[in-house]
Tab-separated table of C-alpha atoms and ligand atoms in Angstrom:
chain	number	residue	atom	x	y	z
O	1	MET	CA	-12.477	-6.429	-3.043
O	2	ILE	CA	-9.342	-7.782	-1.394
O	3	THR	CA	-7.528	-10.502	-3.319
O	4	ASN	CA	-4.296	-12.516	-3.118
O	5	ASP	CA	-4.385	-13.321	-6.817
O	6	ILE	CA	-1.653	-11.475	-8.750
O	7	ALA	CA	-3.075	-12.561	-12.126
O	8	GLN	CA	-6.445	-11.043	-11.204
O	9	ALA	CA	-4.715	-7.779	-10.280
O	10	VAL	CA	-2.802	-7.788	-13.582
O	11	THR	CA	-6.005	-8.289	-15.567
O	12	ALA	CA	-7.759	-5.534	-13.622
O	13	LEU	CA	-4.929	-3.020	-14.123
O	14	ALA	CA	-4.523	-3.879	-17.812
O	15	SER	CA	-8.229	-3.258	-18.357
O	16	GLY	CA	-8.304	0.202	-16.757
O	17	LYS	CA	-9.224	-0.702	-13.180
O	18	LEU	CA	-7.367	0.560	-10.119
O	19	CYS	CA	-5.622	-1.851	-7.768
O	20	ALA	CA	-3.974	-1.073	-4.439
O	21	ILE	CA	-0.667	-2.923	-4.384
O	22	PRO	CA	1.831	-3.805	-1.672
O	23	THR	CA	5.334	-2.375	-1.905
O	24	GLU	CA	8.209	-2.628	0.569
O	25	THR	CA	7.519	0.968	1.723
O	26	VAL	CA	3.733	1.492	1.853
O	27	TYR	CA	0.728	0.359	-0.213
O	28	GLY	CA	0.232	2.255	-3.460
O	29	LEU	CA	-2.976	2.876	-5.406
O	30	ALA	CA	-1.961	1.650	-8.849
O	31	ALA	CA	-3.299	2.488	-12.306
O	32	ASN	CA	-1.902	1.952	-15.804
O	33	ALA	CA	0.299	5.036	-16.263
O	34	LEU	CA	-0.719	5.259	-19.935
O	35	ASP	CA	-4.481	5.116	-19.263
O	36	GLU	CA	-5.611	8.717	-18.787
O	37	SER	CA	-9.026	7.886	-17.345
O	38	ALA	CA	-7.594	5.365	-14.878
O	39	VAL	CA	-5.002	7.943	-13.785
O	40	ALA	CA	-7.779	10.513	-13.328
O	41	ARG	CA	-9.630	8.080	-11.074
O	42	VAL	CA	-6.542	7.728	-8.848
O	43	PHE	CA	-6.842	11.443	-8.070
O	44	ALA	CA	-10.592	11.084	-7.518
O	45	ALA	CA	-10.246	8.080	-5.204
O	46	LYS	CA	-7.647	9.819	-3.047
O	47	GLU	CA	-9.278	13.260	-3.307
O	48	ARG	CA	-5.814	14.416	-4.274
O	49	PRO	CA	-5.200	17.805	-5.944
O	50	ALA	CA	-4.575	17.294	-9.672
O	51	ASP	CA	-1.298	19.217	-9.706
O	52	HIS	CA	0.399	16.731	-7.379
O	53	PRO	CA	2.539	14.470	-9.557
O	54	LEU	CA	2.578	10.675	-9.297
O	55	ILE	CA	5.404	8.130	-9.171
O	56	VAL	CA	5.652	5.686	-12.096
O	57	HIS	CA	6.543	2.157	-10.935
O	58	VAL	CA	8.421	-0.167	-13.308
O	59	ALA	CA	9.820	-3.702	-13.007
O	60	SER	CA	13.507	-2.970	-13.472
O	61	ALA	CA	16.103	-0.243	-13.857
O	62	SER	CA	16.371	-1.019	-17.566
O	63	ASP	CA	12.780	0.235	-18.037
O	64	VAL	CA	13.616	3.709	-16.781
O	65	SER	CA	14.756	5.033	-20.160
O	66	GLU	CA	11.131	4.645	-21.316
O	67	TRP	CA	10.205	7.415	-18.869
O	68	ILE	CA	13.332	9.491	-18.195
O	69	THR	CA	15.401	10.866	-21.089
O	70	GLU	CA	18.761	10.999	-19.346
O	71	LEU	CA	20.360	10.676	-15.942
O	72	PRO	CA	23.721	11.883	-14.653
O	73	GLN	CA	26.265	9.129	-13.970
O	74	TRP	CA	25.822	9.465	-10.193
O	75	ALA	CA	22.105	8.672	-10.589
O	76	VAL	CA	22.825	5.658	-12.794
O	77	ASP	CA	25.239	4.366	-10.136
O	78	LEU	CA	22.661	5.013	-7.419
O	79	THR	CA	19.796	3.240	-9.152
O	80	ASN	CA	22.014	0.305	-10.125
O	81	ALA	CA	23.007	-0.107	-6.478
O	82	VAL	CA	19.637	0.416	-4.808
O	83	TRP	CA	16.958	-0.815	-7.225
O	84	PRO	CA	14.832	-2.720	-6.701
O	85	GLY	CA	14.341	-0.826	-3.445
O	86	PRO	CA	12.866	2.167	-1.592
O	87	LEU	CA	14.222	4.908	-3.881
O	88	THR	CA	12.435	7.221	-6.334
O	89	ILE	CA	14.367	9.183	-8.954
O	90	VAL	CA	13.057	12.390	-10.537
O	91	GLY	CA	14.476	13.144	-13.991
O	92	PRO	CA	13.552	14.796	-17.297
O	93	ARG	CA	10.503	13.097	-18.766
O	94	THR	CA	10.026	11.320	-22.083
O	95	ALA	CA	6.860	11.695	-24.159
O	96	LEU	CA	5.372	8.649	-22.385
O	97	ALA	CA	4.958	10.633	-19.174
O	98	SER	CA	1.743	12.594	-19.563
O	99	ASN	CA	0.878	15.903	-17.925
O	100	SER	CA	-1.597	14.195	-15.615
O	101	VAL	CA	1.180	11.920	-14.311
O	102	THR	CA	3.746	14.701	-13.884
O	103	GLY	CA	1.420	17.473	-12.755
O	104	ASN	CA	2.472	19.435	-15.876
O	105	GLN	CA	6.123	19.391	-14.882
O	106	ASP	CA	8.979	18.646	-17.269
O	107	THR	CA	10.240	15.953	-14.881
O	108	VAL	CA	8.844	12.553	-13.902
O	109	ALA	CA	9.336	10.407	-10.790
O	110	VAL	CA	10.190	6.711	-11.318
O	111	ARG	CA	10.730	3.855	-8.890
O	112	VAL	CA	11.474	0.099	-9.002
O	113	PRO	CA	9.894	-1.482	-5.914
O	114	SER	CA	11.465	-4.602	-4.397
O	115	HIS	CA	8.375	-6.219	-2.867
O	116	PRO	CA	8.199	-9.654	-4.542
O	117	ILE	CA	4.475	-9.294	-5.282
O	118	ALA	CA	4.958	-5.821	-6.793
O	119	GLN	CA	7.865	-7.189	-8.840
O	120	GLU	CA	5.828	-10.106	-10.158
O	121	LEU	CA	2.862	-7.847	-10.915
O	122	LEU	CA	4.988	-5.325	-12.825
O	123	ARG	CA	6.724	-8.064	-14.831
O	124	GLN	CA	3.390	-9.611	-15.833
O	125	LEU	CA	1.994	-6.176	-16.726
O	126	GLU	CA	5.001	-5.373	-18.902
O	127	ALA	CA	4.523	-8.691	-20.694
O	128	GLN	CA	1.035	-7.382	-21.565
O	129	GLY	CA	2.370	-4.054	-22.817
O	130	VAL	CA	1.674	-1.991	-19.695
O	131	LYS	CA	4.913	-0.022	-19.369
O	132	GLY	CA	4.396	1.200	-15.827
O	133	VAL	CA	1.822	1.958	-13.163
O	134	VAL	CA	1.377	5.160	-11.236
O	135	ALA	CA	1.009	4.431	-7.534
O	136	PRO	CA	0.635	7.171	-4.949
O	137	SER	CA	0.267	5.976	-1.377
O	138	ALA	CA	-3.171	4.347	-1.107
O	139	ASN	CA	-4.593	6.687	1.534
O	140	ARG	CA	-6.989	9.592	1.464
O	141	PHE	CA	-5.012	12.754	0.650
O	142	GLY	CA	-3.282	14.097	3.767
O	143	HIS	CA	-3.962	10.979	5.826
O	144	VAL	CA	-1.474	8.445	7.178
O	145	SER	CA	-0.041	6.144	4.493
O	146	PRO	CA	-1.255	2.522	4.576
O	147	THR	CA	1.081	-0.322	5.485
O	148	SER	CA	-1.489	-3.130	5.265
O	149	ALA	CA	-4.410	-4.107	3.043
O	150	ALA	CA	-6.746	-3.374	5.965
O	151	HIS	CA	-5.438	0.217	6.140
O	152	VAL	CA	-6.166	0.685	2.435
O	153	SER	CA	-9.615	-0.737	2.895
O	154	ALA	CA	-10.319	1.630	5.809
O	155	ASP	CA	-9.447	4.703	3.702
O	156	LEU	CA	-10.499	3.781	0.167
O	157	GLY	CA	-12.506	0.546	0.449
O	158	GLU	CA	-15.833	2.178	-0.272
O	159	TYR	CA	-14.621	3.968	-3.416
O	160	LEU	CA	-12.802	0.868	-4.675
O	161	ASN	CA	-15.796	-1.426	-4.075
O	162	VAL	CA	-18.236	0.909	-5.817
O	163	HIS	CA	-15.978	1.083	-8.891
O	164	GLY	CA	-15.045	-2.608	-9.064
O	165	ASP	CA	-11.404	-1.878	-8.217
O	166	LEU	CA	-9.141	-4.202	-6.216
O	167	ILE	CA	-6.816	-4.391	-3.243
O	168	LEU	CA	-3.972	-6.886	-3.689
O	169	ASP	CA	-3.024	-8.160	-0.228
O	170	GLY	CA	0.705	-8.688	0.251
O	171	GLY	CA	0.835	-8.525	4.041
O	172	ASP	CA	2.515	-5.798	6.085
O	173	CYS	CA	4.968	-3.458	4.357
O	174	GLN	CA	8.496	-4.072	5.573
O	175	VAL	CA	9.977	-0.550	5.591
O	176	GLY	CA	6.869	1.343	6.651
O	177	VAL	CA	7.750	4.853	5.409
O	178	GLU	CA	7.661	6.074	1.809
O	179	SER	CA	10.622	5.885	-0.565
O	180	THR	CA	13.459	8.389	-0.568
O	181	ILE	CA	12.840	10.834	-3.460
O	182	VAL	CA	15.981	12.133	-5.168
O	183	LEU	CA	16.008	14.882	-7.791
O	184	ALA	CA	18.466	13.798	-10.488
O	185	THR	CA	18.560	16.757	-12.857
O	186	GLY	CA	21.839	18.262	-11.713
O	187	SER	CA	25.416	17.430	-10.817
O	188	GLN	CA	24.475	16.720	-7.173
O	189	PRO	CA	21.683	14.610	-5.659
O	190	VAL	CA	18.914	16.647	-3.987
O	191	ILE	CA	16.746	14.757	-1.486
O	192	LEU	CA	13.113	15.837	-1.944
O	193	ARG	CA	11.770	13.390	0.665
O	194	PRO	CA	13.892	11.433	3.170
O	195	GLY	CA	13.394	7.659	3.409
O	196	ALA	CA	15.182	4.396	4.072
O	197	VAL	CA	17.894	5.236	1.519
O	198	THR	CA	19.795	7.902	3.437
O	199	ALA	CA	22.032	10.813	2.455
O	200	ALA	CA	25.003	8.805	3.784
O	201	ASP	CA	24.014	5.831	1.576
O	202	ILE	CA	23.789	8.117	-1.459
O	203	LYS	CA	27.170	9.696	-0.756
O	204	ARG	CA	28.809	6.298	-0.201
O	205	ILE	CA	27.333	4.758	-3.363
O	206	THR	CA	27.808	7.683	-5.756
O	207	GLY	CA	30.889	9.338	-4.299
O	208	VAL	CA	29.030	12.621	-4.824
O	209	GLU	CA	28.120	15.022	-2.025
O	210	VAL	CA	24.372	15.319	-1.433
O	211	SER	CA	23.177	18.882	-1.989
O	212	GLU	CA	22.329	20.876	1.150
O	213	GLU	CA	19.569	22.500	-0.845
O	214	THR	CA	16.117	21.592	0.430
O	215	ILE	CA	13.565	22.062	-2.284
O	216	ASN	CA	10.495	22.102	-0.093
O	217	ALA	CA	8.351	22.588	-3.132
O	218	PRO	CA	4.603	22.038	-3.074
O	219	ARG	CA	5.197	19.713	-6.014
O	220	VAL	CA	6.015	17.089	-3.404
O	221	SER	CA	2.732	16.682	-1.586
O	222	GLY	CA	4.563	14.748	1.100
O	223	ALA	CA	6.413	18.022	1.687
O	224	LEU	CA	3.303	19.964	2.663
O	225	ASP	CA	3.680	21.168	6.246
O	226	SER	CA	0.677	19.186	7.385
O	227	HIS	CA	0.494	15.652	5.985
O	228	TYR	CA	0.602	12.068	7.205
O	229	SER	CA	-1.931	13.050	9.867
O	230	PRO	CA	-4.145	10.824	11.971
O	231	THR	CA	-7.342	12.256	13.486
O	232	ALA	CA	-5.769	12.315	16.947
O	233	GLN	CA	-3.512	15.253	17.680
O	234	VAL	CA	0.145	14.196	17.538
O	235	ILE	CA	2.349	15.897	20.145
O	236	LEU	CA	6.112	15.374	20.086
O	237	ILE	CA	7.736	15.096	23.535
O	238	THR	CA	11.141	14.289	25.008
O	239	GLY	CA	9.956	11.514	27.333
O	240	SER	CA	10.702	13.349	30.589
O	241	GLU	CA	7.305	15.093	30.805
O	242	THR	CA	4.941	14.187	33.623
O	243	GLU	CA	1.705	16.033	32.746
O	244	PHE	CA	-0.481	14.550	30.031
O	245	GLU	CA	-3.940	14.946	28.630
O	246	ASN	CA	-6.554	12.302	29.321
O	247	ASN	CA	-7.373	9.619	26.771
O	248	ALA	CA	-3.929	9.774	25.171
O	249	GLY	CA	-1.624	7.302	23.461
O	250	PHE	CA	2.142	6.910	23.579
O	251	LEU	CA	4.750	5.873	21.029
O	252	ALA	CA	8.490	5.629	21.671
O	253	LEU	CA	11.386	3.214	21.336
O	254	ALA	CA	11.072	0.237	23.682
O	255	GLN	CA	13.800	1.601	25.971
O	256	THR	CA	11.552	4.545	26.952
O	257	PRO	CA	9.066	3.459	29.632
O	258	THR	CA	5.362	4.232	29.253
O	259	PRO	CA	4.320	7.266	31.347
O	260	THR	CA	1.556	6.494	33.857
O	261	GLY	CA	-1.910	6.750	32.385
O	262	LEU	CA	-0.946	6.632	28.689
O	263	THR	CA	-1.914	3.848	26.288
O	264	ARG	CA	1.195	2.444	24.637
O	265	LEU	CA	0.672	1.934	20.888
O	266	ALA	CA	3.900	0.065	20.064
O	267	THR	CA	7.269	-0.891	21.577
O	268	PRO	CA	9.698	-0.781	18.643
O	269	ALA	CA	13.094	-2.171	19.653
O	270	THR	CA	15.021	-0.505	16.796
O	271	ILE	CA	14.761	2.482	14.458
O	272	GLU	CA	13.778	0.053	11.689
O	273	ASP	CA	10.962	-1.296	13.873
O	274	PHE	CA	9.905	2.286	14.646
O	275	ALA	CA	9.519	3.062	10.932
O	276	HIS	CA	7.787	-0.270	10.353
O	277	GLU	CA	5.226	0.381	13.120
O	278	LEU	CA	4.870	4.174	12.819
O	279	TYR	CA	1.791	4.434	10.602
O	280	SER	CA	0.002	1.404	12.050
O	281	SER	CA	0.482	2.913	15.533
O	282	LEU	CA	-1.012	6.258	14.485
O	283	ARG	CA	-3.943	4.440	12.902
O	284	ALA	CA	-4.348	2.260	16.009
O	285	GLY	CA	-4.604	5.455	18.057
O	286	ASP	CA	-7.505	6.591	15.875
O	287	ASP	CA	-9.155	3.166	16.121
O	288	LEU	CA	-8.989	3.527	19.920
O	289	LYS	CA	-10.551	7.014	19.542
O	290	LEU	CA	-7.634	8.606	21.367
O	291	LYS	CA	-7.670	12.383	21.435
O	292	THR	CA	-3.915	12.797	21.614
O	293	ILE	CA	-0.886	10.693	20.705
O	294	TYR	CA	2.390	11.588	22.437
O	295	VAL	CA	5.471	10.531	20.505
O	296	VAL	CA	9.128	10.527	21.537
O	297	PRO	CA	10.854	10.818	18.141
O	298	PRO	CA	13.955	8.656	17.658
O	299	THR	CA	17.224	10.587	17.427
O	300	GLY	CA	20.052	10.180	14.930
O	301	ASP	CA	20.675	10.185	11.200
O	302	GLY	CA	19.428	7.928	8.470
O	303	LEU	CA	16.020	6.345	8.893
O	304	ALA	CA	15.465	8.373	12.095
O	305	GLN	CA	15.446	11.479	9.874
O	306	ALA	CA	12.684	10.051	7.715
O	307	ILE	CA	10.657	9.193	10.817
O	308	ASN	CA	11.166	12.712	12.210
O	309	ASP	CA	10.160	14.238	8.880
O	310	ARG	CA	6.840	12.343	8.925
O	311	LEU	CA	6.260	12.991	12.643
O	312	ASN	CA	6.821	16.732	12.254
O	313	ARG	CA	4.214	16.860	9.504
O	314	ALA	CA	1.800	14.629	11.443
O	315	ALA	CA	2.162	16.981	14.435
O	316	PHE	CA	1.838	20.226	12.457
S	1	LIG	O1	7.224	4.682	-1.288
S	1	LIG	C1	6.614	5.352	-2.129
S	1	LIG	O2	7.166	6.206	-2.837
S	1	LIG	C2	5.105	5.095	-2.258
S	1	LIG	C3	4.922	3.679	-2.810
S	1	LIG	C4	3.490	3.349	-3.056
S	1	LIG	O3	5.702	3.519	-3.965
S	1	LIG	N1	4.485	6.069	-3.096
S	1	LIG	C5	4.284	7.347	-2.674
S	1	LIG	O4	3.590	8.126	-3.580
S	1	LIG	O5	4.662	7.767	-1.597
S	1	LIG	P1	2.950	9.532	-3.220
S	1	LIG	O6	2.227	9.974	-4.439
S	1	LIG	O7	2.171	9.430	-1.975
S	1	LIG	O8	4.189	10.448	-3.036
S	1	LIG	C6	4.960	10.685	-4.161
S	1	LIG	C7	5.641	11.989	-4.061
S	1	LIG	C8	4.629	13.083	-4.048
S	1	LIG	O9	4.832	13.874	-2.908
S	1	LIG	C9	4.880	13.819	-5.341
S	1	LIG	O10	4.622	15.165	-5.237
S	1	LIG	C10	6.353	13.507	-5.602
S	1	LIG	O11	6.466	12.183	-5.202
S	1	LIG	N2	6.699	13.633	-7.008
S	1	LIG	C11	6.215	12.931	-8.028
S	1	LIG	N3	6.690	13.399	-9.195
S	1	LIG	C12	7.514	14.414	-8.913
S	1	LIG	C13	8.296	15.321	-9.694
S	1	LIG	N4	8.307	15.258	-11.029
S	1	LIG	N5	9.011	16.249	-9.036
S	1	LIG	C14	8.972	16.311	-7.691
S	1	LIG	N6	8.255	15.508	-6.912
S	1	LIG	C15	7.515	14.563	-7.502
S	2	LIG	MG1	1.404	9.931	-0.125
């Protein structure tokens, strides 16, 4: 069931139900992080492999010490500057973080979302003794992440209805791509997944060089080669091509004109708009039963990198 009632979502989560929640990045499928059977149902609902660890969401940076034993000074500076916001930190876990949450790893991922509804929900949950909720993106495993309550419903609605779980509707997600994940176990930040908080932001805030190391480990499911995929085949192009398949869609910045015969899925004016509309465009292509979606990826650093990362995996 879709609801607008935060109190109803709090009650559901505190009593072991699942609830899809809006965040500024994408919708997450939330469960009480300390309720083993609720956490197990998150994996079941998503059909997600059990060794893929989850992100714990808390109300404020001061809650992080419940979950992470210690962070280097650069990570403390980073979280103080960015949270609440689209950043996830991976650090050594406390005893609160169970094996099912961490996928048996000795680290745990934690994030403080900025969406006002997520904030209010987490504060009310903490007042009831719920110290955090796990919340992977609320899509079927491998599918495009949801940026609206309707997207969640399309992927997981049947499972959630059958089990009496909820979807908390908070409108469209502002950022549109998942949080930046930063490994904070060493002297330098390592970006495990690019997002709206960029390497340049991290360098500027912490004064520390971001590691060149790319840990493309399977422990980050978003780092699997094929992920974020719609049913339509995604083909990346430069925009100068003239031959296209029939029944195909097109996505590019507004400045790139629509090639003859293609169905335009969005006209984002900026990189931010591109990220915001990326997943809804891919889903719209599937709704239109398009066979192919041609995408001209945006160029440049920062958020463009996050968009390219997702597009490369969608096209794989
Ligand atoms: O923006 C987001 O981060 C969204 C919203 C809902 O908060 N959540 C999200 O969750 O994208 P999910 O589960 O779809 O992606 C979380 C990623 C996974 O790829 C997981 O493998 C990685 O975080 N992760 C979690 N714990 C980790 C750990 N201890 N070490 C490395 N990667 C970890
Ligand atoms: Mg995901």
